[in-house]
Coordinates of N, CA and C in Angstrom, one line a residue:
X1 N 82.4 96.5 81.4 CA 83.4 97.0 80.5 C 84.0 95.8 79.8
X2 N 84.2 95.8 78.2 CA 84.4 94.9 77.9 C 86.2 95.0 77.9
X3 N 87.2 94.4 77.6 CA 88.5 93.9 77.5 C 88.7 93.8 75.9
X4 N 90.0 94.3 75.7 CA 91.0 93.6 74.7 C 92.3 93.1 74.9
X5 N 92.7 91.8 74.2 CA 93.9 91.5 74.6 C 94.7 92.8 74.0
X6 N 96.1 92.8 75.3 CA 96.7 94.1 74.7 C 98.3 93.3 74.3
X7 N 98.2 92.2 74.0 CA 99.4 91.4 73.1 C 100.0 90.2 74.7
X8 N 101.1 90.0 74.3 CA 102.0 89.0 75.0 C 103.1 89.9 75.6
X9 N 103.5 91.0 75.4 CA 104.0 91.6 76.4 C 102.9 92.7 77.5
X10 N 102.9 91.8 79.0 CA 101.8 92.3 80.0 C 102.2 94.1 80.6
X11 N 101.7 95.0 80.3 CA 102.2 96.4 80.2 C 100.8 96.6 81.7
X12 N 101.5 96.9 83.0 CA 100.4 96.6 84.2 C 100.6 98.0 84.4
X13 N 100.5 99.7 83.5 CA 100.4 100.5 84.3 C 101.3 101.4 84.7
X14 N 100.7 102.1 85.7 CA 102.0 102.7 86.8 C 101.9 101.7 88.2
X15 N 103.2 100.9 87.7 CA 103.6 100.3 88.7 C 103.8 100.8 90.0
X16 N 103.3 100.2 91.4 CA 103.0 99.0 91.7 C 101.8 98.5 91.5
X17 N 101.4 97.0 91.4 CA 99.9 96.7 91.1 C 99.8 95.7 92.7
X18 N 98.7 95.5 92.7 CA 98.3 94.2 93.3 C 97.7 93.1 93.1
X19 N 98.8 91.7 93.3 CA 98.0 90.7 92.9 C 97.3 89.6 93.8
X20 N 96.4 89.4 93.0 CA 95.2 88.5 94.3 C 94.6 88.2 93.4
X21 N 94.5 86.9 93.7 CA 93.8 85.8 93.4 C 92.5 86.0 92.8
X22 N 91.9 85.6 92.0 CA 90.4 85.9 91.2 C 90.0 84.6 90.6
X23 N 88.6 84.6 91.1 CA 87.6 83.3 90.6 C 86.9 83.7 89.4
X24 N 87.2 82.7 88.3 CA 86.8 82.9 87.1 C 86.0 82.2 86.1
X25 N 85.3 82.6 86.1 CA 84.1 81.8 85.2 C 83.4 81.6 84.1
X26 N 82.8 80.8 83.0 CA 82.9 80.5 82.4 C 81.1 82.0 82.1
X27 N 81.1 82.6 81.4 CA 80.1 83.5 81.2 C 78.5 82.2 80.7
X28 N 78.6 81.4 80.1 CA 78.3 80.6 79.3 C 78.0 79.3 80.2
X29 N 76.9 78.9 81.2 CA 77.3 77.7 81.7 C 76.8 76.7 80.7
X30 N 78.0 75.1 80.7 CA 77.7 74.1 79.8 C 78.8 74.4 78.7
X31 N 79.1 75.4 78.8 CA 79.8 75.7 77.6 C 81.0 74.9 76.6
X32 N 80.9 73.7 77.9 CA 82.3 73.0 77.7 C 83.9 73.9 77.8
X33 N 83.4 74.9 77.9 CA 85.4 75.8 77.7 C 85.6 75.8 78.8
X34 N 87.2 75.4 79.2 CA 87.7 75.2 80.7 C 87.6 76.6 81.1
X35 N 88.1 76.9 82.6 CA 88.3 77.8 83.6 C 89.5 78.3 83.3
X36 N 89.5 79.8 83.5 CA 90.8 80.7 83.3 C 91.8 80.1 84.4
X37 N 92.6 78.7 84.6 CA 93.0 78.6 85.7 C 94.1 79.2 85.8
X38 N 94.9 79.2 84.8 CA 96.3 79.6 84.8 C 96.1 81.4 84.8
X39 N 95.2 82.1 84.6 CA 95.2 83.5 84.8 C 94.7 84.2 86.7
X40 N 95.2 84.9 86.5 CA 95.4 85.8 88.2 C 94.7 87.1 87.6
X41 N 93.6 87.6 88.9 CA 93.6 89.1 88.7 C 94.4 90.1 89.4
X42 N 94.6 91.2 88.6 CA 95.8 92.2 89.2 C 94.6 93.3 89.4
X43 N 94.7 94.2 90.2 CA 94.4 95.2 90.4 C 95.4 96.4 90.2
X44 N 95.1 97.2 89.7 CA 95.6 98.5 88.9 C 95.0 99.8 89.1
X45 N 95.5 100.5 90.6 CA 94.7 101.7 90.6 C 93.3 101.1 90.8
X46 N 92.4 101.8 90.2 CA 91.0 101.6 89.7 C 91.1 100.7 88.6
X47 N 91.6 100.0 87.8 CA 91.4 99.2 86.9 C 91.6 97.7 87.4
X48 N 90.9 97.3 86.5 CA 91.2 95.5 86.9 C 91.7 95.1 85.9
X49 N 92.3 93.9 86.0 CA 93.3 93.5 85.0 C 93.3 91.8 85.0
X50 N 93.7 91.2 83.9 CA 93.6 89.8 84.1 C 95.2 89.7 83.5
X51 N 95.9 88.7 84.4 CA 97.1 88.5 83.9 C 97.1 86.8 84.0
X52 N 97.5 86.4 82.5 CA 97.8 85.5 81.9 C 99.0 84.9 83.1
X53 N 99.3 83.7 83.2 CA 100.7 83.2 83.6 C 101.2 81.2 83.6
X54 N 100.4 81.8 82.1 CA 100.6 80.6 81.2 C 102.8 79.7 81.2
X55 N 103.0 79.0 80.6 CA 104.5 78.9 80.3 C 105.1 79.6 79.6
X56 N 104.3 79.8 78.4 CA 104.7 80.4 77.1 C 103.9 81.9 76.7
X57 N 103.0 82.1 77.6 CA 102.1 83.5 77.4 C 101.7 84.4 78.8
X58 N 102.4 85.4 78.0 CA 102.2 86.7 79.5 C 101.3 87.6 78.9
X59 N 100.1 88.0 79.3 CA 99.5 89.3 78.6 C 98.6 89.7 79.4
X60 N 98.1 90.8 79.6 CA 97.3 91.6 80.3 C 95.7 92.0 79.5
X61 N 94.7 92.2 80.3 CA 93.7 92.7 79.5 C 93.2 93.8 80.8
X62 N 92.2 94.9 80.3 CA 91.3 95.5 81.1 C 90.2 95.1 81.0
X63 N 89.2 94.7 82.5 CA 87.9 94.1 82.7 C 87.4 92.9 82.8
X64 N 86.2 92.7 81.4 CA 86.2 91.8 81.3 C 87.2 90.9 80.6
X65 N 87.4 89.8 80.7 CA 88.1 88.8 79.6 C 87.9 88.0 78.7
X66 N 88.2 88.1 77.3 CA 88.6 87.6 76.5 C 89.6 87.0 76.2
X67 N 89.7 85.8 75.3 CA 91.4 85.1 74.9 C 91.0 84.5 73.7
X68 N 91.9 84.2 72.9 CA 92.5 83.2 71.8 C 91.6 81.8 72.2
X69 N 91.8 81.4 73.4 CA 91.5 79.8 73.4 C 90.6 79.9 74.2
X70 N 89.4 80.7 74.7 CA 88.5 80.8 75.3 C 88.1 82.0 74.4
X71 N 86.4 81.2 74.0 CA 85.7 82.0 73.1 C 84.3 82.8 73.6
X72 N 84.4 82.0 74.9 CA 82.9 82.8 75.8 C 83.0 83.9 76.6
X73 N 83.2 85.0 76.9 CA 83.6 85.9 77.9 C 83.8 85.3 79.4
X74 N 84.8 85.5 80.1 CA 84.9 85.0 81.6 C 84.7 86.4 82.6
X75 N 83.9 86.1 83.5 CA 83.5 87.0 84.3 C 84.9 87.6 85.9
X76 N 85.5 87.9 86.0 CA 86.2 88.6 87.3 C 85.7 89.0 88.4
X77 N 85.3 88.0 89.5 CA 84.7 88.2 90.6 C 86.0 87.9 92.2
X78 N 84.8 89.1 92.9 CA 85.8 88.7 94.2 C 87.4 89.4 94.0
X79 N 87.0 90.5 93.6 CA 88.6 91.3 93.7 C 88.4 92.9 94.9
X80 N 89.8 93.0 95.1 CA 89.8 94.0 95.9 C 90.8 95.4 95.8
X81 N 90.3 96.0 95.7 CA 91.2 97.3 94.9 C 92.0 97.4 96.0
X82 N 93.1 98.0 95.7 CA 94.2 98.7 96.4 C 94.8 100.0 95.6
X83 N 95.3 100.9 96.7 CA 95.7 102.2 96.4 C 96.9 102.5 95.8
X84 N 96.9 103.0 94.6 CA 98.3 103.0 94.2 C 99.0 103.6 95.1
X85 N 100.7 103.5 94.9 CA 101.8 103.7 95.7 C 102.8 103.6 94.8
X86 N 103.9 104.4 94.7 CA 105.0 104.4 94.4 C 106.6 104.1 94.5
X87 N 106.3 103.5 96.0 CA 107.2 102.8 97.0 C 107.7 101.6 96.1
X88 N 109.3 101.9 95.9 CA 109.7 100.5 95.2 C 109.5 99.3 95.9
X89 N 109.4 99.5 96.8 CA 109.4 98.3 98.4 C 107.7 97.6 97.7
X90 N 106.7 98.3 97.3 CA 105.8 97.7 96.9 C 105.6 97.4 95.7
X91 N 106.4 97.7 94.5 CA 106.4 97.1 93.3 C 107.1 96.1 93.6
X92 N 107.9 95.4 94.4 CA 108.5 94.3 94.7 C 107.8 93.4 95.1
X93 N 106.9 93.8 96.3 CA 106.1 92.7 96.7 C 104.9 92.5 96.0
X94 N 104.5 93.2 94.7 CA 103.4 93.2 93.9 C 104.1 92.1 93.1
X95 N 105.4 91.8 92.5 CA 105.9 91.4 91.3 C 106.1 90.0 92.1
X96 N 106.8 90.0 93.3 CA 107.3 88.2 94.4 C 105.4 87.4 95.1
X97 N 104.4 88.5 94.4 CA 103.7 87.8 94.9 C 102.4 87.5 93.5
X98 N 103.4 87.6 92.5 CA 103.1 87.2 91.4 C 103.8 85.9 90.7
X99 N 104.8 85.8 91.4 CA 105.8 84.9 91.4 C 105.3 83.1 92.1
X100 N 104.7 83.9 93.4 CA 104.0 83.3 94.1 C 103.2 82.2 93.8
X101 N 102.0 83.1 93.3 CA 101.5 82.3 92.5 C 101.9 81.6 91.5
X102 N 103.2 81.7 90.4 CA 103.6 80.7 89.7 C 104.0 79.4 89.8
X103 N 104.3 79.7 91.4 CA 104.7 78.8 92.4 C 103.8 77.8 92.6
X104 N 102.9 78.4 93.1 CA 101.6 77.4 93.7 C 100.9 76.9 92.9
X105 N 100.5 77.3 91.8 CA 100.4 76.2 90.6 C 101.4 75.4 90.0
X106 N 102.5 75.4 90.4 CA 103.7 74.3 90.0 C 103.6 73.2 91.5
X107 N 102.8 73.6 92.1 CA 102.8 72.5 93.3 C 101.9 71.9 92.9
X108 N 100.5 72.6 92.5 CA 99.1 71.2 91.8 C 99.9 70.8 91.1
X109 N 100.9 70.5 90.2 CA 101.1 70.2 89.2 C 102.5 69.0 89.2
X110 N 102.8 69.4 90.4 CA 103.9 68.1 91.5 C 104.9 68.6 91.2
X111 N 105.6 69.8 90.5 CA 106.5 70.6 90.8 C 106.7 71.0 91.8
X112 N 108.5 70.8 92.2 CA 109.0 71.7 93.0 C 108.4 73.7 93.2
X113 N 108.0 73.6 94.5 CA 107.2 75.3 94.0 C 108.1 76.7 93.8
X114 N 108.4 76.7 93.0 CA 109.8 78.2 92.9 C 108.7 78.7 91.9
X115 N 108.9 79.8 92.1 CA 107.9 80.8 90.8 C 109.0 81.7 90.7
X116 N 109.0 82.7 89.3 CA 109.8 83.8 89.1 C 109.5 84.6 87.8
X117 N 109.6 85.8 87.8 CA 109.4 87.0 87.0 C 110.3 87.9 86.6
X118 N 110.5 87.8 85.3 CA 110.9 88.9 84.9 C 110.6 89.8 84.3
X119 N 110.7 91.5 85.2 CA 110.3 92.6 84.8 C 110.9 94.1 84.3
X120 N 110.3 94.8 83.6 CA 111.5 96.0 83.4 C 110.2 97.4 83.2
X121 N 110.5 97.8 84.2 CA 109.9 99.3 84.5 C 108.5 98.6 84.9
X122 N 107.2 99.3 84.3 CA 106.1 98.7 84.2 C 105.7 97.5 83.6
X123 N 106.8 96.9 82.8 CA 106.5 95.7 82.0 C 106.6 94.4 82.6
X124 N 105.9 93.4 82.1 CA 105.9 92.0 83.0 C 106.6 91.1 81.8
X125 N 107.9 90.7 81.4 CA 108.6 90.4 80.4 C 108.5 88.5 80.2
X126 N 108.2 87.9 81.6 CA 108.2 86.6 81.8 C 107.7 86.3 83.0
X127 N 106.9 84.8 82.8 CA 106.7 84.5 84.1 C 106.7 83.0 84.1
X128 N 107.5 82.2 85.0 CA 108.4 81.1 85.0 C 107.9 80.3 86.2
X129 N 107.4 79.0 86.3 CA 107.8 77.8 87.5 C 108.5 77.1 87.0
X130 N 109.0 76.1 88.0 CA 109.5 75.0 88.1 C 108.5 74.0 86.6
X131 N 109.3 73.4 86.2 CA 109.0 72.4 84.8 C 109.7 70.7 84.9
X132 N 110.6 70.7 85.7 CA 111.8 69.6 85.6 C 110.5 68.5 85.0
X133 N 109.7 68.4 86.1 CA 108.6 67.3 86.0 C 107.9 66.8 85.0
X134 N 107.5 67.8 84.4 CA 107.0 67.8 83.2 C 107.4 68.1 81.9
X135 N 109.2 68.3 82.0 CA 109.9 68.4 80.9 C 110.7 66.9 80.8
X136 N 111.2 66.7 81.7 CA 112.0 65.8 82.3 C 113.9 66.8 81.8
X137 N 113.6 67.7 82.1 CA 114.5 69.1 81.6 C 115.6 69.0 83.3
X138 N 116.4 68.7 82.8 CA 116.9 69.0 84.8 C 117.5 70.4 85.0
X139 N 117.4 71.6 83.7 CA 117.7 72.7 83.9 C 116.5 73.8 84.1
X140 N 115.2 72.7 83.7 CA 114.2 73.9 83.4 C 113.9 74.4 84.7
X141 N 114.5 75.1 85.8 CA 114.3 75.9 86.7 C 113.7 77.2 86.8
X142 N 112.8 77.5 87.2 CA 111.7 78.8 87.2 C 112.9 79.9 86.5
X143 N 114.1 80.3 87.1 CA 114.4 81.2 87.1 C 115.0 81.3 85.5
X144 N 115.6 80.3 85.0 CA 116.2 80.1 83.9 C 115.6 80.3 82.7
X145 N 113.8 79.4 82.9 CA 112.8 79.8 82.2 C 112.3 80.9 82.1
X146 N 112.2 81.5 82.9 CA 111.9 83.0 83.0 C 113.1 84.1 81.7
X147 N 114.6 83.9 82.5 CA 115.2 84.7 81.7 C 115.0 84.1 80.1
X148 N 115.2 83.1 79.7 CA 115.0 82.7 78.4 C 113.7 83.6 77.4
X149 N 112.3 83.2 78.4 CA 111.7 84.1 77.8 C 111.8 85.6 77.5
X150 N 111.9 86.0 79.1 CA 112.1 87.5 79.1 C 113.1 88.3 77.3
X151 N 114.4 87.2 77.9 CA 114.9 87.1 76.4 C 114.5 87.4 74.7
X152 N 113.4 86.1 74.5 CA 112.6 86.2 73.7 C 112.0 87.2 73.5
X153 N 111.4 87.5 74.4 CA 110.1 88.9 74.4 C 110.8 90.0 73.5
X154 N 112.0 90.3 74.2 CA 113.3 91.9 73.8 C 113.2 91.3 72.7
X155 N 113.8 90.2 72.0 CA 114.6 90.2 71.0 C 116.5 90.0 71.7
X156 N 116.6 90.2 72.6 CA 118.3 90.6 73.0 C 118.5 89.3 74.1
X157 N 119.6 88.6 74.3 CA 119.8 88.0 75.3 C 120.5 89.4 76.4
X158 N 120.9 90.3 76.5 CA 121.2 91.0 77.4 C 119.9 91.7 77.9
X159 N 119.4 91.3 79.5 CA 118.2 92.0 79.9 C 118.4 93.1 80.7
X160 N 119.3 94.0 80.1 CA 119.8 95.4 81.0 C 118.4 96.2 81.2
X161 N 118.1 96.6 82.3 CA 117.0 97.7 83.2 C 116.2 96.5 83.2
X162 N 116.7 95.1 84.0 CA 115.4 94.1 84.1 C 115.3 94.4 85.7
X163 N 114.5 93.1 86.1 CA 114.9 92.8 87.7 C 114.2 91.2 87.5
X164 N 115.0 90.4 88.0 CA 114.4 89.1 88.2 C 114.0 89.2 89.5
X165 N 113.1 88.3 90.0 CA 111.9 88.0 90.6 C 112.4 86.4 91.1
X166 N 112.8 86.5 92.2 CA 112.4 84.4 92.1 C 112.0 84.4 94.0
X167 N 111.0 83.3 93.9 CA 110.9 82.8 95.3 C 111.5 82.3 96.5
X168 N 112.7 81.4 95.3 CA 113.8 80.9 96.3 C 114.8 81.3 95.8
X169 N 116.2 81.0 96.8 CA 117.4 81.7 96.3 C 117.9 80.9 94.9
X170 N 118.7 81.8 94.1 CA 119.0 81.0 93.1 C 120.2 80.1 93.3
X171 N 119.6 78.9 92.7 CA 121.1 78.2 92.4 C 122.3 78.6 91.9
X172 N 123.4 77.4 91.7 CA 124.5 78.0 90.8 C 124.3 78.5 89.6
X173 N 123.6 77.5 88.8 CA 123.1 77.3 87.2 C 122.3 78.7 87.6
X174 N 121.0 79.1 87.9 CA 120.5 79.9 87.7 C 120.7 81.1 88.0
X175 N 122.0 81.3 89.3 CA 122.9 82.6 89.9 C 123.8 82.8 88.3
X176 N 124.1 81.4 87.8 CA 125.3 82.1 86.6 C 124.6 82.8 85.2
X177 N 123.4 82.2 85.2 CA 122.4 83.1 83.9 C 122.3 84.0 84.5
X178 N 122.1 84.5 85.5 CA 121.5 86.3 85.9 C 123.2 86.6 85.7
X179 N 123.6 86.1 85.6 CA 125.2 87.0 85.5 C 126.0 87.4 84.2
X180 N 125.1 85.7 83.2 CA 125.3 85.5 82.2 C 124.5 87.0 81.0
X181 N 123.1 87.0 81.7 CA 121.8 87.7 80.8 C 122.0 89.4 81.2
X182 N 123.2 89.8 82.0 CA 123.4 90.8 82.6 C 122.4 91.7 83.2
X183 N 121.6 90.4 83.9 CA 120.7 91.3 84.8 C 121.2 91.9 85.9
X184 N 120.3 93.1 86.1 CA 121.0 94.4 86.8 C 120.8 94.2 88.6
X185 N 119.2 93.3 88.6 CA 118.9 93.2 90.0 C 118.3 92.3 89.9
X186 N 118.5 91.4 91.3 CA 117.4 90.2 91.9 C 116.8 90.7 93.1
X187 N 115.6 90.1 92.9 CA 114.7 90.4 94.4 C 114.5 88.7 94.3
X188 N 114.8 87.8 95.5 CA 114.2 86.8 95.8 C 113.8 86.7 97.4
X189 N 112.7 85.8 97.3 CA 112.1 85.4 98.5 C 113.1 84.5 100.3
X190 N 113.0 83.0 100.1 CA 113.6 82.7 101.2 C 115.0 82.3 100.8
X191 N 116.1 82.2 102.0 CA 117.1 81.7 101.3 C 116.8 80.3 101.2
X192 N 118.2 79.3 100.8 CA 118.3 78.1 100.4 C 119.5 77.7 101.0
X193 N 119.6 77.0 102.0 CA 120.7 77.0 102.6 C 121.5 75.2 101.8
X194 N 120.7 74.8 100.9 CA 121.8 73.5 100.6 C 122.2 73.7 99.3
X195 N 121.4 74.6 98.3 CA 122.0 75.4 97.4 C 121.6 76.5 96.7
X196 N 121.8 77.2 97.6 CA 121.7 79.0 97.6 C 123.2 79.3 97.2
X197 N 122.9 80.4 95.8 CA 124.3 80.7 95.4 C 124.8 82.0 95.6
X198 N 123.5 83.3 96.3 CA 123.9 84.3 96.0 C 124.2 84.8 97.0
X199 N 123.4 84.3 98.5 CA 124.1 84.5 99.8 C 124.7 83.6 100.7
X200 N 123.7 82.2 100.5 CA 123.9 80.8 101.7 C 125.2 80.2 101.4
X201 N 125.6 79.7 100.0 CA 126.6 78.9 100.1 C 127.7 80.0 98.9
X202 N 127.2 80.8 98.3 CA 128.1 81.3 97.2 C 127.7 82.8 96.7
X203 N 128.2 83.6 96.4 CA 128.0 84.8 96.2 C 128.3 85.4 94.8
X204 N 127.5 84.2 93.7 CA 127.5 84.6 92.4 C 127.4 86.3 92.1
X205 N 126.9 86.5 92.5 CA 125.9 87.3 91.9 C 126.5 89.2 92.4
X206 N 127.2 88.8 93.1 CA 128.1 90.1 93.7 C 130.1 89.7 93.5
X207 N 130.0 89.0 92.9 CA 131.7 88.1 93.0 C 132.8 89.4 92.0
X208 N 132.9 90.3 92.6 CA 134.0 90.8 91.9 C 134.8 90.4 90.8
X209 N 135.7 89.1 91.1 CA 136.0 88.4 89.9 C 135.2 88.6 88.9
X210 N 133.9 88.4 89.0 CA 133.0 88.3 87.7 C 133.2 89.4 86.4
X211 N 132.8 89.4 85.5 CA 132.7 90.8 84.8 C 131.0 91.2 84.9
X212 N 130.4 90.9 85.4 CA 128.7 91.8 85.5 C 128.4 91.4 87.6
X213 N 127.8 92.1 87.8 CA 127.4 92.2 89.5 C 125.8 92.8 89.3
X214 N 125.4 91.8 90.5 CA 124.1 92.4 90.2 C 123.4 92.9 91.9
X215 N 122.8 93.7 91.8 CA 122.4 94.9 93.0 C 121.4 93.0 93.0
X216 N 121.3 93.1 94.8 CA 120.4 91.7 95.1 C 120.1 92.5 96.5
X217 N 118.7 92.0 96.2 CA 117.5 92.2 97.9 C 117.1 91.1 98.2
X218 N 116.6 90.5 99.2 CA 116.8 89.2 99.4 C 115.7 89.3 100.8
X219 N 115.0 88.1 101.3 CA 113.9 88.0 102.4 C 112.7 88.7 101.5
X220 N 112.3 88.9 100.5 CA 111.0 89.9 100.4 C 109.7 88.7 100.1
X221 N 108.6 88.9 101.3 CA 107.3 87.6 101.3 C 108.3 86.1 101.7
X222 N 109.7 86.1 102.4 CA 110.3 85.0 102.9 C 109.5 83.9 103.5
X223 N 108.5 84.0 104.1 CA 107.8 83.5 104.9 C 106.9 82.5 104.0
X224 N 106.3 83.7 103.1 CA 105.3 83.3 102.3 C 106.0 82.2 101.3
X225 N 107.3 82.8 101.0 CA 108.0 81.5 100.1 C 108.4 80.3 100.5
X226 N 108.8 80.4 101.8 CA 109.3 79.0 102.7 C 107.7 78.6 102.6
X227 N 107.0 78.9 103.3 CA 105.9 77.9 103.8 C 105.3 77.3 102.3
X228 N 105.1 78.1 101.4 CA 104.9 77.1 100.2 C 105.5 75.8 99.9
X229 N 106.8 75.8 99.7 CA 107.7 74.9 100.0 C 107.9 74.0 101.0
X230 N 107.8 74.3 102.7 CA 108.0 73.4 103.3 C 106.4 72.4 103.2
X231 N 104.9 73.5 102.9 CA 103.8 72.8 102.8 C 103.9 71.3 101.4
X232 N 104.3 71.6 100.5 CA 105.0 70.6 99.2 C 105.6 69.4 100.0
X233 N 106.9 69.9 100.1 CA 107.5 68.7 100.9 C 106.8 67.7 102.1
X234 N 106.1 68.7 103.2 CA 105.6 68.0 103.5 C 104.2 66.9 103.2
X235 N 103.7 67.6 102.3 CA 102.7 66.6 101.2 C 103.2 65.8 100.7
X236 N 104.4 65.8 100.0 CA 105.4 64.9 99.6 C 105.8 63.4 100.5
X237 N 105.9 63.8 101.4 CA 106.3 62.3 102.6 C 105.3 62.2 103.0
X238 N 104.1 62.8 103.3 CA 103.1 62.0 103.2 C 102.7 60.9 102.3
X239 N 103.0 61.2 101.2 CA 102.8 60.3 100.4 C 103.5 59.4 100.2
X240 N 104.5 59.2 100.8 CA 105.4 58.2 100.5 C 106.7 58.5 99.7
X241 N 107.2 60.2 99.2 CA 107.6 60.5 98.4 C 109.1 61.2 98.5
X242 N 110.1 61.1 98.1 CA 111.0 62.2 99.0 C 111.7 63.2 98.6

């Protein structure tokens, strides 16, 4: 079955999906055109799905794939269907383990690993790592990048019926944008106990004072988020680095 791109906002369905990892290849050997690296396959029901999770491009296709900057078809091997479900508990871990992955490609890449997403209903509005490295940006934090786009995408800086997505707990700077962008909910991964703002050290994100409060779930794939990170760091002093 062939694929069309269906734009830059990634529309995955009836949510929840599953994401897993997918080896991608060039249809064309020799062809010279790189490897879909930066794209993930989603599973959808019975559909397969390729999601983009570029810096600046989110988009979804059915099947096979096609893109803009790859002109040879890439083939989707090694995927594993899963059963839809309706359980918000599992659109959550479909979306933190998409995040995940944002994550772990910001660790090839010598980024700190934080991945994050933002989503609204079925829609995948953004998807954000860590950049500092490669911006020399000391704000460009997964989460901040995320809202900015998600932003873009609407047209509106207010992202009312979102939900952000982040791996690790948010900082201050990035606890005060979700308060700032009047997002409604956060789901993040592990906490952060030297600067965690929304439960470890500070409670942006529920602070009465505030004028917006945002509904927060917290531990979802914790494990899976810590060990990404403590695996980083620890590659990190290995190298000499700190």
């Amino acid at each position: 079955m062939n694929g069309t791109a269906s734009g830059q906002r990634a529309h995955i369905g009836d949510l929840p999906i599953a994401v897993i990892p997918a080896k991608l290849v060039p249809a064309k050997a020799g062809s010279g055109n790189p490897l879909y690296e930066n794209s993930k396959a989603v599973v959808d029901g019975d559909h397969l799905r390729a999601v983009s999770i570029q810096p600046d491009l989110v988009w979804s296709q059915l099947g096979t794939i096609t893109g803009d900057n790859i002109r040879d078809r890439v083939a989707i091997i090694g995927l594993v269907p899963v059963p839809k479900t309706r359980d918000p508990s599992e659109t959550d871990l479909a979306m933190m383990r998409l995040a995940l992955l944002a994550a772990e490609q910001a660790a090839e890449k010598g980024e700190v690993p934080v991945g994050s997403v933002v989503a609204r209903g079925g829609e995948i509005l953004a998807v954000a790592a860590n950049e500092r490295e490669a911006t020399g940006d000391p704000t460009a934090h997964a989460e901040l990048l995320a809202i900015r786009r998600a932003a873009a995408t609407i047209g509106s800086w207010r992202l009312t019926g979102c939900t952000l997505y982040a791996t690790l707990e948010p900082c201050p700077m990035c606890a005060g944008a979700l308060v700032n962008a009047r997002v409604p909910r956060l789901v993040y991964g592990c906490d952060d106990p030297k600067a965690g703002a929304v439960r470890s050290l500070y409670r942006l994100c529920d602070d009465e004072r505030l004028n917006h409060r945002l509904q927060v779930a917290s531990g979802v794939l914790a494990d899976e988020c810590a060990a990404v990170l403590r695996e980083f760091f620890q590659a990190q002093r290995a190298m000499g680095k700190k």
